[in-house]
mmCIF file of N, CA and C in Angstrom:
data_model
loop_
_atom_site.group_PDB
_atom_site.id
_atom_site.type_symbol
_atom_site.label_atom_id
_atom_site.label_comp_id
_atom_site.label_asym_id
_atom_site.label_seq_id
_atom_site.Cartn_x
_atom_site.Cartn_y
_atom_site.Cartn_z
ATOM 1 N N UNK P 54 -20.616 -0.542 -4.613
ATOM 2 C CA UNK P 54 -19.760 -1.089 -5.649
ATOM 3 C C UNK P 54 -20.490 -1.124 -6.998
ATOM 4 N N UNK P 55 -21.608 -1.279 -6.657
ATOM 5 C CA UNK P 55 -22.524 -1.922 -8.173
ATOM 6 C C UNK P 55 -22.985 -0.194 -8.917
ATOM 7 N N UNK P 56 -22.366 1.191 -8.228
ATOM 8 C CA UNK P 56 -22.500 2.330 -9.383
ATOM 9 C C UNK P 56 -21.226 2.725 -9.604
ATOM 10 N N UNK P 57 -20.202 2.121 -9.166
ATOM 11 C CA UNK P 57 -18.745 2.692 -9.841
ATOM 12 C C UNK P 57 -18.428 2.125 -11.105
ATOM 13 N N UNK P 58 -17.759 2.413 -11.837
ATOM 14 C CA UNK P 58 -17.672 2.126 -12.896
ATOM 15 C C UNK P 58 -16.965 0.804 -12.986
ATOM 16 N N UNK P 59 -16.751 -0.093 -13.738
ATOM 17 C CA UNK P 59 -16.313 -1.236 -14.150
ATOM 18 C C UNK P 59 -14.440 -1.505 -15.174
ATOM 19 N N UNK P 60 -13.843 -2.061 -14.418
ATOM 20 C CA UNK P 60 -12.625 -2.319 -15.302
ATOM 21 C C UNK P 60 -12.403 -3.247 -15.278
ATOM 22 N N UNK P 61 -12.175 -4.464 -15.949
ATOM 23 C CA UNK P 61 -11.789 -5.984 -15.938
ATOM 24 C C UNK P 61 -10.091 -5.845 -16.444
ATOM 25 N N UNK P 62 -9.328 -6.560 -15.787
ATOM 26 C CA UNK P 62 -8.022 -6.964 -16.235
ATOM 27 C C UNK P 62 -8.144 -8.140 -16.753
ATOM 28 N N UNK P 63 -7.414 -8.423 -18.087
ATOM 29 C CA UNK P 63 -7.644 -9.778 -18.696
ATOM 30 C C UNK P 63 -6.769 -10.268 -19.488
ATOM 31 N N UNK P 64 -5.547 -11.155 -19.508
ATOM 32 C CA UNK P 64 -4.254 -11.351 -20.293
ATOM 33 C C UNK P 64 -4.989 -11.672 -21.931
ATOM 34 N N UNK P 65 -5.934 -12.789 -21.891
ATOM 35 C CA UNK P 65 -6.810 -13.198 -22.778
ATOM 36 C C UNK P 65 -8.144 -12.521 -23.319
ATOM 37 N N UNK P 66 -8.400 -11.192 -23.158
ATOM 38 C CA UNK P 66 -9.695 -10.434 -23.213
ATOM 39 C C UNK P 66 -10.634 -11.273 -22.474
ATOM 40 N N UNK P 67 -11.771 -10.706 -23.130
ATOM 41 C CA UNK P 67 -13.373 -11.067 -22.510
ATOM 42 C C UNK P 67 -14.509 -10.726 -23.544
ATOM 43 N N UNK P 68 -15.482 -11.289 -23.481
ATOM 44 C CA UNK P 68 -16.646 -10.686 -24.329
ATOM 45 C C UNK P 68 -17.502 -10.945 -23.145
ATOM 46 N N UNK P 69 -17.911 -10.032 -22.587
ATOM 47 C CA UNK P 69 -18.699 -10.119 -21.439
ATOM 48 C C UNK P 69 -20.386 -9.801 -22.066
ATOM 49 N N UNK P 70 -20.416 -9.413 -23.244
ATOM 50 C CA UNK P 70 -22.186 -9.770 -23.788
ATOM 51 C C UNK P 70 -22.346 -11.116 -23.429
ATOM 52 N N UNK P 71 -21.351 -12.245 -23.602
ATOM 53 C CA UNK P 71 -22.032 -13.535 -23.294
ATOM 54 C C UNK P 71 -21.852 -13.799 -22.054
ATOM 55 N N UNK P 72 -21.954 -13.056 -20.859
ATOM 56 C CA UNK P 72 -21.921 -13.314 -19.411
ATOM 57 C C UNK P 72 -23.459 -13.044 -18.904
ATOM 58 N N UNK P 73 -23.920 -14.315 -18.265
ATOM 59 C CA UNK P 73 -25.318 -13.594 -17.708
ATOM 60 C C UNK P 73 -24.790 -12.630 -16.411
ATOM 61 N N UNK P 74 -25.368 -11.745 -16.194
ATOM 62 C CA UNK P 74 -24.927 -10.395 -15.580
ATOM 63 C C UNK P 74 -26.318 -9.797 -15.013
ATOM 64 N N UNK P 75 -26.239 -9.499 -13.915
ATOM 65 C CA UNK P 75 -27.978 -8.824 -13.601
ATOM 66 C C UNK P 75 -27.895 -7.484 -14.025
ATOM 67 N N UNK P 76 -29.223 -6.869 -14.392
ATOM 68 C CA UNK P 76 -29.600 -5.801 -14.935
ATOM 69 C C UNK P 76 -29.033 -4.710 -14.421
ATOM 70 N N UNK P 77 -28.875 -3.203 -14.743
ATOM 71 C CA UNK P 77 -28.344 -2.131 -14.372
ATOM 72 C C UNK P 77 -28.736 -2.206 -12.752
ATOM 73 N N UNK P 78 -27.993 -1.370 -12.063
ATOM 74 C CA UNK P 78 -28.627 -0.901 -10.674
ATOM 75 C C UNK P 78 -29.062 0.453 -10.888
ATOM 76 N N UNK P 79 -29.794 0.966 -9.841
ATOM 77 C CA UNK P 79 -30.671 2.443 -10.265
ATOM 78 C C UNK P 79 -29.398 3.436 -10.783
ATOM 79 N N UNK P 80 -28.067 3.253 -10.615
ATOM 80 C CA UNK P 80 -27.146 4.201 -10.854
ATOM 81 C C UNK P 80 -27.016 4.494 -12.682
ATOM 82 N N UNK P 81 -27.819 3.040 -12.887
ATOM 83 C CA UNK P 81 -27.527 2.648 -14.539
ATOM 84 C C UNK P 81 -26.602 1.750 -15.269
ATOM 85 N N UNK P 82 -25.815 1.400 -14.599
ATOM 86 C CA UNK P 82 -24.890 1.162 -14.571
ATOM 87 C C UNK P 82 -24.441 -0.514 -14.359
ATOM 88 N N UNK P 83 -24.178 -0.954 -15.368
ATOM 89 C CA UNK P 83 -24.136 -2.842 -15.378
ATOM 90 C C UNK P 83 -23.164 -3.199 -15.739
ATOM 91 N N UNK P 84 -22.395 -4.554 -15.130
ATOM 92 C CA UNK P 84 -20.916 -4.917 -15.796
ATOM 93 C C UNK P 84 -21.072 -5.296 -16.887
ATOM 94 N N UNK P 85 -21.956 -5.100 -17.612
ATOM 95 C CA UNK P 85 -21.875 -5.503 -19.110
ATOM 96 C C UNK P 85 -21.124 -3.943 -19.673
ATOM 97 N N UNK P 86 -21.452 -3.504 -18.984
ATOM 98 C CA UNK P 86 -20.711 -1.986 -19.374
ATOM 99 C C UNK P 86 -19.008 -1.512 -19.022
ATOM 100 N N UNK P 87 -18.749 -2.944 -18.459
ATOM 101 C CA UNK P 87 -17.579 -2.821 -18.233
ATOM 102 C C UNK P 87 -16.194 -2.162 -19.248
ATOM 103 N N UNK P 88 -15.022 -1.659 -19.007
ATOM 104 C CA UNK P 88 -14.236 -1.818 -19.862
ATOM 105 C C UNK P 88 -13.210 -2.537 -19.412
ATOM 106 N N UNK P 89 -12.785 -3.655 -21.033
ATOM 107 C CA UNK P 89 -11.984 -4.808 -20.815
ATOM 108 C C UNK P 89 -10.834 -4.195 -20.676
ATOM 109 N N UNK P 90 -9.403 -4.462 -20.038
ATOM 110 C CA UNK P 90 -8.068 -3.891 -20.274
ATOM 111 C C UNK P 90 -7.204 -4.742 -20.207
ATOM 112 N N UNK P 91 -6.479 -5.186 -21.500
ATOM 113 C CA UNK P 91 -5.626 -5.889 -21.861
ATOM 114 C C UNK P 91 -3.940 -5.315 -21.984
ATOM 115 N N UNK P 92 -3.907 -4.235 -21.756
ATOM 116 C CA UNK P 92 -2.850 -3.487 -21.677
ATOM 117 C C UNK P 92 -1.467 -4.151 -20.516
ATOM 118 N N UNK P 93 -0.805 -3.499 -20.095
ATOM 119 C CA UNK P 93 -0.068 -3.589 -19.201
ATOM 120 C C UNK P 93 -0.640 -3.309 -18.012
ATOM 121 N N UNK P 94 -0.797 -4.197 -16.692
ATOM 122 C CA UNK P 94 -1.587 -3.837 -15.465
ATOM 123 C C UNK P 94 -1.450 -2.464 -15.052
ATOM 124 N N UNK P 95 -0.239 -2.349 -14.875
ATOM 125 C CA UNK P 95 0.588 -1.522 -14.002
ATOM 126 C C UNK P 95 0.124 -0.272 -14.664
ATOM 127 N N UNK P 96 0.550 0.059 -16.027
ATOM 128 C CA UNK P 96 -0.131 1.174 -16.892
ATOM 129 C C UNK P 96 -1.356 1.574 -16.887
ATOM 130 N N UNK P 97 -1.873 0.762 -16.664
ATOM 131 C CA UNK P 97 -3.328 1.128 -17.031
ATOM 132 C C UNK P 97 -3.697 1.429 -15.120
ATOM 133 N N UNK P 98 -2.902 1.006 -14.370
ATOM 134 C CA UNK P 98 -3.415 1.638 -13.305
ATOM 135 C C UNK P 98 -2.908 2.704 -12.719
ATOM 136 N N UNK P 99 -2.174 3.277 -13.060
ATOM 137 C CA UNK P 99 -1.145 4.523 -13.298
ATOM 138 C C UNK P 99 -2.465 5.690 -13.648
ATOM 139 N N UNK P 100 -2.515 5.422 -14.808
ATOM 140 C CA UNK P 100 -3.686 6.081 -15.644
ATOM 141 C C UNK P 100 -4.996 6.103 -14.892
ATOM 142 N N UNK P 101 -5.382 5.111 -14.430
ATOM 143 C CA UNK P 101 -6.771 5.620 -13.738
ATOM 144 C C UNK P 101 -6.884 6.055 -12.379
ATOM 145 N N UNK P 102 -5.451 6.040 -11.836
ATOM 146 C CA UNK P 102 -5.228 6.835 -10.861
ATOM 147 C C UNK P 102 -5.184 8.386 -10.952
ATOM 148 N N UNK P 103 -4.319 8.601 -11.823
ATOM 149 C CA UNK P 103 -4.491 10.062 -12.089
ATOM 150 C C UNK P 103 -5.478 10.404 -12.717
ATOM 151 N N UNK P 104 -6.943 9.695 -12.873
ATOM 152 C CA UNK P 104 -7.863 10.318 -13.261
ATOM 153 C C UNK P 104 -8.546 11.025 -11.948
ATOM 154 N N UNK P 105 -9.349 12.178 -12.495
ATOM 155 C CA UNK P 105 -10.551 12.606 -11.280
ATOM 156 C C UNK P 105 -11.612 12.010 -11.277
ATOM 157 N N UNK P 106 -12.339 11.607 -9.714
ATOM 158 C CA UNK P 106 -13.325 10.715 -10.079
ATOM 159 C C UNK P 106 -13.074 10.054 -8.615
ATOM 160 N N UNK P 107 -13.926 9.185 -8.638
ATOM 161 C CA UNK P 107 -14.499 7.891 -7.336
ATOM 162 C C UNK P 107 -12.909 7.273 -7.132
ATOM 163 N N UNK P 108 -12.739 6.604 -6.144
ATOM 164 C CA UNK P 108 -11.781 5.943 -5.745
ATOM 165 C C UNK P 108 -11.786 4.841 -5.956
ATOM 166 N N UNK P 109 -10.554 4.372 -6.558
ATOM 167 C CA UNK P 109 -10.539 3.088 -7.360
ATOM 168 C C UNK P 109 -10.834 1.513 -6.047
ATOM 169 N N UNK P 110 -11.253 0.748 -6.441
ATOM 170 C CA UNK P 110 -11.430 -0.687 -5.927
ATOM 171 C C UNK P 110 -11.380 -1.827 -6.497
ATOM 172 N N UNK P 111 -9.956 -2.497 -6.036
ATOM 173 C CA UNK P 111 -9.620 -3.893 -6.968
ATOM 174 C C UNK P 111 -9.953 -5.211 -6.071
ATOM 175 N N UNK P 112 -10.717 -6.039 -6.852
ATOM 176 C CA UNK P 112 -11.187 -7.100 -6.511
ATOM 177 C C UNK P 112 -10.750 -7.755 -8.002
ATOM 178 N N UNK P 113 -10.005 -8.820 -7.063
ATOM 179 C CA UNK P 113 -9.365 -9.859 -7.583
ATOM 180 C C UNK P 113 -8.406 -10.975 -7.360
ATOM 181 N N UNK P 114 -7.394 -12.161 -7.697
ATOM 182 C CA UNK P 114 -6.852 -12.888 -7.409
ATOM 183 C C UNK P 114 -5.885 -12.208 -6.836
ATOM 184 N N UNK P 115 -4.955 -13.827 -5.984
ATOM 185 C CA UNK P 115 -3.881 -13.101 -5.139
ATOM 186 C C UNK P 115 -2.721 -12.393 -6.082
ATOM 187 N N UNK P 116 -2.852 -12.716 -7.657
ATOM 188 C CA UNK P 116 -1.706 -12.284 -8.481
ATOM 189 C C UNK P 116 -1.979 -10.790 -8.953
ATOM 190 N N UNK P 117 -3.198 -10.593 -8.828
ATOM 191 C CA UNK P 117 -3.589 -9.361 -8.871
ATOM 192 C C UNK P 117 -3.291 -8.441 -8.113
ATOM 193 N N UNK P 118 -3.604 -8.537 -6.573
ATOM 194 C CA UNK P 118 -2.954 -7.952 -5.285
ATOM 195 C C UNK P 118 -1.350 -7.768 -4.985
ATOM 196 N N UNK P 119 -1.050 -9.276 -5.903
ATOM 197 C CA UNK P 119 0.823 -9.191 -5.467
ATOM 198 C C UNK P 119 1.095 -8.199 -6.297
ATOM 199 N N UNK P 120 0.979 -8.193 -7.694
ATOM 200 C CA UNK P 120 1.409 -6.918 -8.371
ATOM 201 C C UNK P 120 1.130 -5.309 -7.993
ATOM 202 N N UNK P 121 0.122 -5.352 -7.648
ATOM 203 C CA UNK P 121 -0.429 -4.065 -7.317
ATOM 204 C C UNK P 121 0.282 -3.471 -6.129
ATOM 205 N N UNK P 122 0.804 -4.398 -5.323
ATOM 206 C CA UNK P 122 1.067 -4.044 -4.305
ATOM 207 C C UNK P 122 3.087 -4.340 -4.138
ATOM 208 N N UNK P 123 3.312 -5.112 -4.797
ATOM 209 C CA UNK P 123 4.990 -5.279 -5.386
ATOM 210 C C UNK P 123 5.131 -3.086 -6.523
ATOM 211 N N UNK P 124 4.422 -3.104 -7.052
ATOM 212 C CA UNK P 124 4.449 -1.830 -7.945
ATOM 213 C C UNK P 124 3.861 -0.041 -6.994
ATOM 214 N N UNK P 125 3.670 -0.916 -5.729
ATOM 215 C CA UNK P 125 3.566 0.153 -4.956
ATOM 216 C C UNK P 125 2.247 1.242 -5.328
ATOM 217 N N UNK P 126 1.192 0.835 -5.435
ATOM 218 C CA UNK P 126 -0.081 1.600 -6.313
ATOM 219 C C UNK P 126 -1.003 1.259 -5.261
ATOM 220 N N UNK P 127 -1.090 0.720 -4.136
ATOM 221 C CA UNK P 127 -1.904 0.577 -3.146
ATOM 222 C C UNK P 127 -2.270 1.521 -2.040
ATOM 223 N N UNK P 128 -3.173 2.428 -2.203
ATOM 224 C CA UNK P 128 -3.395 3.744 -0.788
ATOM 225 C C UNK P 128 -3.602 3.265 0.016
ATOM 226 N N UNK P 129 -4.561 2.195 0.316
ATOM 227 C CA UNK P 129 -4.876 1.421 1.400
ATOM 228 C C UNK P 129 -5.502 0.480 1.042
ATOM 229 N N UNK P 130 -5.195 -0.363 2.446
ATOM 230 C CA UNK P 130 -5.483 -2.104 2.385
ATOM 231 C C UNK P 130 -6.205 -2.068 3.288
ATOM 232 N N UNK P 131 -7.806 -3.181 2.830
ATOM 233 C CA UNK P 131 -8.724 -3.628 3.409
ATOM 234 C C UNK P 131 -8.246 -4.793 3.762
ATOM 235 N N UNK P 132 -7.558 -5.608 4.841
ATOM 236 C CA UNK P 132 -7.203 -6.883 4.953
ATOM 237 C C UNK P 132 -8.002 -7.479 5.784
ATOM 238 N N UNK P 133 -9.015 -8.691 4.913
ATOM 239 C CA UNK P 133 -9.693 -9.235 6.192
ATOM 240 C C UNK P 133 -9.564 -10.456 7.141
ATOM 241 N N UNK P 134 -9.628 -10.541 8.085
ATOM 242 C CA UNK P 134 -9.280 -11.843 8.648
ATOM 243 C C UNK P 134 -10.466 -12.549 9.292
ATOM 244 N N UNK P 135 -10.642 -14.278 8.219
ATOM 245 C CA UNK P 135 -11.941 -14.920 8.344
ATOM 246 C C UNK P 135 -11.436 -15.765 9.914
ATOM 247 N N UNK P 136 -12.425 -16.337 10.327
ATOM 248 C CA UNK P 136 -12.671 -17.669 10.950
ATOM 249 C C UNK P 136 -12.340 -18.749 10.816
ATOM 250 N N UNK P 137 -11.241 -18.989 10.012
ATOM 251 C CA UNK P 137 -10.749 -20.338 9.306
ATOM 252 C C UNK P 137 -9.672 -20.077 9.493
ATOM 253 N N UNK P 138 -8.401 -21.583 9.712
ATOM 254 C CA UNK P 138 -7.473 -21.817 9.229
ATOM 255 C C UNK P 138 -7.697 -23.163 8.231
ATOM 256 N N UNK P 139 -6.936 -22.376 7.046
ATOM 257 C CA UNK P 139 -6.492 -23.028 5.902
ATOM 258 C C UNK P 139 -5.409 -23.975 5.816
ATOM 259 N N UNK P 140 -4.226 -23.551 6.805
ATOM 260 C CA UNK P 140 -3.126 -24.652 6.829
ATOM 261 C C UNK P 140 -2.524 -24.344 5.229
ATOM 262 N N UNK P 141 -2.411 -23.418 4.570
ATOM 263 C CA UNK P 141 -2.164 -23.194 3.029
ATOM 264 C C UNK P 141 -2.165 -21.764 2.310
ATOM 265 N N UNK P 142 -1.585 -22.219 1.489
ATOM 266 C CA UNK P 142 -2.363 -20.582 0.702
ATOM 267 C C UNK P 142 -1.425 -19.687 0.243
ATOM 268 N N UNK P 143 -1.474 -18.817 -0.786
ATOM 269 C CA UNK P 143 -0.376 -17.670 -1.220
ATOM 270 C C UNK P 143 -0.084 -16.663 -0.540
ATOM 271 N N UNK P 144 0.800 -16.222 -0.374
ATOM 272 C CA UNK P 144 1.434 -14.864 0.358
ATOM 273 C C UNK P 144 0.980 -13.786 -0.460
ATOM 274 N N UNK P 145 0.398 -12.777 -0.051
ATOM 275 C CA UNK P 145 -0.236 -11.088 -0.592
ATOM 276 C C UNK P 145 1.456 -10.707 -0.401
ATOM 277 N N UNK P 146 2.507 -10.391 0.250
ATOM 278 C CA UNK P 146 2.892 -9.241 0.196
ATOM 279 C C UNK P 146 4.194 -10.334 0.079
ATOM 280 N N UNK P 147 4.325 -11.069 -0.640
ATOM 281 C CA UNK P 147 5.455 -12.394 -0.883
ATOM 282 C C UNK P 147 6.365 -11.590 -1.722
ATOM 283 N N UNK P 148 5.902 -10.244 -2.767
ATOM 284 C CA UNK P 148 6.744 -9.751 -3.336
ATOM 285 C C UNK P 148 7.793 -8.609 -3.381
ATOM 286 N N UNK P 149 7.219 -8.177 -1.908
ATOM 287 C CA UNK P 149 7.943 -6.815 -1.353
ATOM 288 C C UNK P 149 9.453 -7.229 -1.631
ATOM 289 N N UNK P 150 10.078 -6.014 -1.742
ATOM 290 C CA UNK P 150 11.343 -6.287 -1.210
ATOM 291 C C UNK P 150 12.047 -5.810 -0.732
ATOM 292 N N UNK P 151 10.715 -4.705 -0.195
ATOM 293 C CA UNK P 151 11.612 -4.074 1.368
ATOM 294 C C UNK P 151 10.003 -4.404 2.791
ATOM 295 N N UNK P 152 9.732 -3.698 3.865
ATOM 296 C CA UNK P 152 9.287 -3.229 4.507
ATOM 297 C C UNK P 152 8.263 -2.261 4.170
ATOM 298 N N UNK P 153 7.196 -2.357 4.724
ATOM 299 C CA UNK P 153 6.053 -1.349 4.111
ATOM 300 C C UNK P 153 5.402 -1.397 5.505
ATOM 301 N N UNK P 154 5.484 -0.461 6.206
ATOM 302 C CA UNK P 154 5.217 0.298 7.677
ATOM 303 C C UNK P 154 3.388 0.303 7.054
ATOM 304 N N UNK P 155 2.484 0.257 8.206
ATOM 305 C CA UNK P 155 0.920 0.413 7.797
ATOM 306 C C UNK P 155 0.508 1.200 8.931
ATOM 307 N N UNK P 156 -0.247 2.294 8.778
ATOM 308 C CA UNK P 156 -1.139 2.601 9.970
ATOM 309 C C UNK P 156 -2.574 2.126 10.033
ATOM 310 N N UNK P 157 -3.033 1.692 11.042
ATOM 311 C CA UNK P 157 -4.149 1.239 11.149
ATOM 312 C C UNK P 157 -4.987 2.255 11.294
ATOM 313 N N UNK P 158 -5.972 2.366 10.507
ATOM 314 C CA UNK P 158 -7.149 3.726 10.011
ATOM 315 C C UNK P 158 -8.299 3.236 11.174
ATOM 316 N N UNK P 159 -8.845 2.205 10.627
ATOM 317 C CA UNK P 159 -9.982 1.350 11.526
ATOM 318 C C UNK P 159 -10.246 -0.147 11.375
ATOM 319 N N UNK P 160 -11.263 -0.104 12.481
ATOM 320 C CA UNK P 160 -11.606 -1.636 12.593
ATOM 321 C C UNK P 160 -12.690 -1.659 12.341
ATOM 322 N N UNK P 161 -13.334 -3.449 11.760
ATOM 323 C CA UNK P 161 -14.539 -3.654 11.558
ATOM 324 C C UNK P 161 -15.077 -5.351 12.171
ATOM 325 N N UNK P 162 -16.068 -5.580 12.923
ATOM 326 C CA UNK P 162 -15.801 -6.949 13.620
ATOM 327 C C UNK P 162 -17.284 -6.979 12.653
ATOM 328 N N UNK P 163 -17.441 -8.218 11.692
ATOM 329 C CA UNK P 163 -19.068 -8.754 11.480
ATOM 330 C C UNK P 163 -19.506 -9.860 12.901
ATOM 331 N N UNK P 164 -20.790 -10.030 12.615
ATOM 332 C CA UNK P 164 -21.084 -11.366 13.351
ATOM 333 C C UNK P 164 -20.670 -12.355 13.080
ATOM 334 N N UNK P 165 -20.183 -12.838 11.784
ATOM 335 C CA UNK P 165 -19.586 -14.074 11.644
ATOM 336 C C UNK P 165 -18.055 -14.341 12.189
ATOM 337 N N UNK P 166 -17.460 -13.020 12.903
ATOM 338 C CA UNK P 166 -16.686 -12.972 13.586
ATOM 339 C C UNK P 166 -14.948 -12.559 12.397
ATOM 340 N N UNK P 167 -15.335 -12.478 11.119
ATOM 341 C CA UNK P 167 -14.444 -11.728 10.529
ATOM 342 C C UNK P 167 -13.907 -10.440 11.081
ATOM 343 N N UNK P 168 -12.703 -10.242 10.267
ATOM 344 C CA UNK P 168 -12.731 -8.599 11.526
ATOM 345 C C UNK P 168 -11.903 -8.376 9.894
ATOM 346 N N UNK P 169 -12.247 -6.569 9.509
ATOM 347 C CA UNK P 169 -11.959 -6.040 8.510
ATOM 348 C C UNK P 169 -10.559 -4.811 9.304
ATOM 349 N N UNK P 170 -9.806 -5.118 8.418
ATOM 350 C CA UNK P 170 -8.613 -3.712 9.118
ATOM 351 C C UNK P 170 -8.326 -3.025 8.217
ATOM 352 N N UNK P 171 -8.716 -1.681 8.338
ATOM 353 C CA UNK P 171 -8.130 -0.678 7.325
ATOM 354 C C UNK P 171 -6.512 0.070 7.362
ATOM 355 N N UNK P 172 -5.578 0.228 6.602
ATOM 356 C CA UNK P 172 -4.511 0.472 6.937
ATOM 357 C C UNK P 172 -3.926 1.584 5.940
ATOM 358 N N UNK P 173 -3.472 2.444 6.329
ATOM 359 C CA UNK P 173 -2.950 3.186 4.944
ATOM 360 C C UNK P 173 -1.516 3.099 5.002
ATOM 361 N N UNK P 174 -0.744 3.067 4.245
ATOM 362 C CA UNK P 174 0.907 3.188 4.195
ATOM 363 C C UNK P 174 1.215 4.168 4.697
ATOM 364 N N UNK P 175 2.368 4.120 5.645
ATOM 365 C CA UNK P 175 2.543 5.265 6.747
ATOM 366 C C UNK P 175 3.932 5.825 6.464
#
């Protein structure tokens, strides 16, 4: 993760010079080097989809995921399932409003007993 390139989504920008941030990794490459995108989500991920290049990876809130995934821009879902019940919490796919069939690609069990499922839209 730490040599792909960097995109922040941000309704309010960012000045990420004033973020302490650790130094480049050998790739060179530091989120201070990020680029901020204040644009329209959806647009701007349109656009870096049809770029050539590494495969995109979004890390972020559940409002982040609902859109991305309500706008249909998702190849595949890493969904992980921890060791906890919460008794709570937001719905990821609360915004569908149809059915979205998944094939399961693979599995991943850690020791802490998480289990990672890969799925692509089928």
């Amino acid at each position: 993760m730490n040599s792909l390139p960097k995109f922040v989504f941000t309704r309010k920008g960012l000045d990420v010079s004033s973020i302490a941030i650790p130094q480049p990794t050998s790739s060179g490459r530091s989120w201070r080097q990020a680029s901020i995108l204040t644009q329209d989500l959806m647009k701007a991920v349109q656009e870096l989809k049809r770029q050539d290049g590494q495969d995109l990876v979004a890390h972020g809130g559940v409002e982040l995921a609902q859109s991305l995934v309500e706008a249909d821009l998702i190849d595949e879902y890493w969904l992980l399932t921890h060791p906890i019940v919460a008794g709570q919490g937001l719905r990821l796919f609360e915004k569908l409003t149809r059915p979205t069939h998944l094939e399961l690609i693979e599995t991943h069990t850690f020791s802490t007993g998480t289990l990672a499922n890969i799925y692509r839209p089928a």
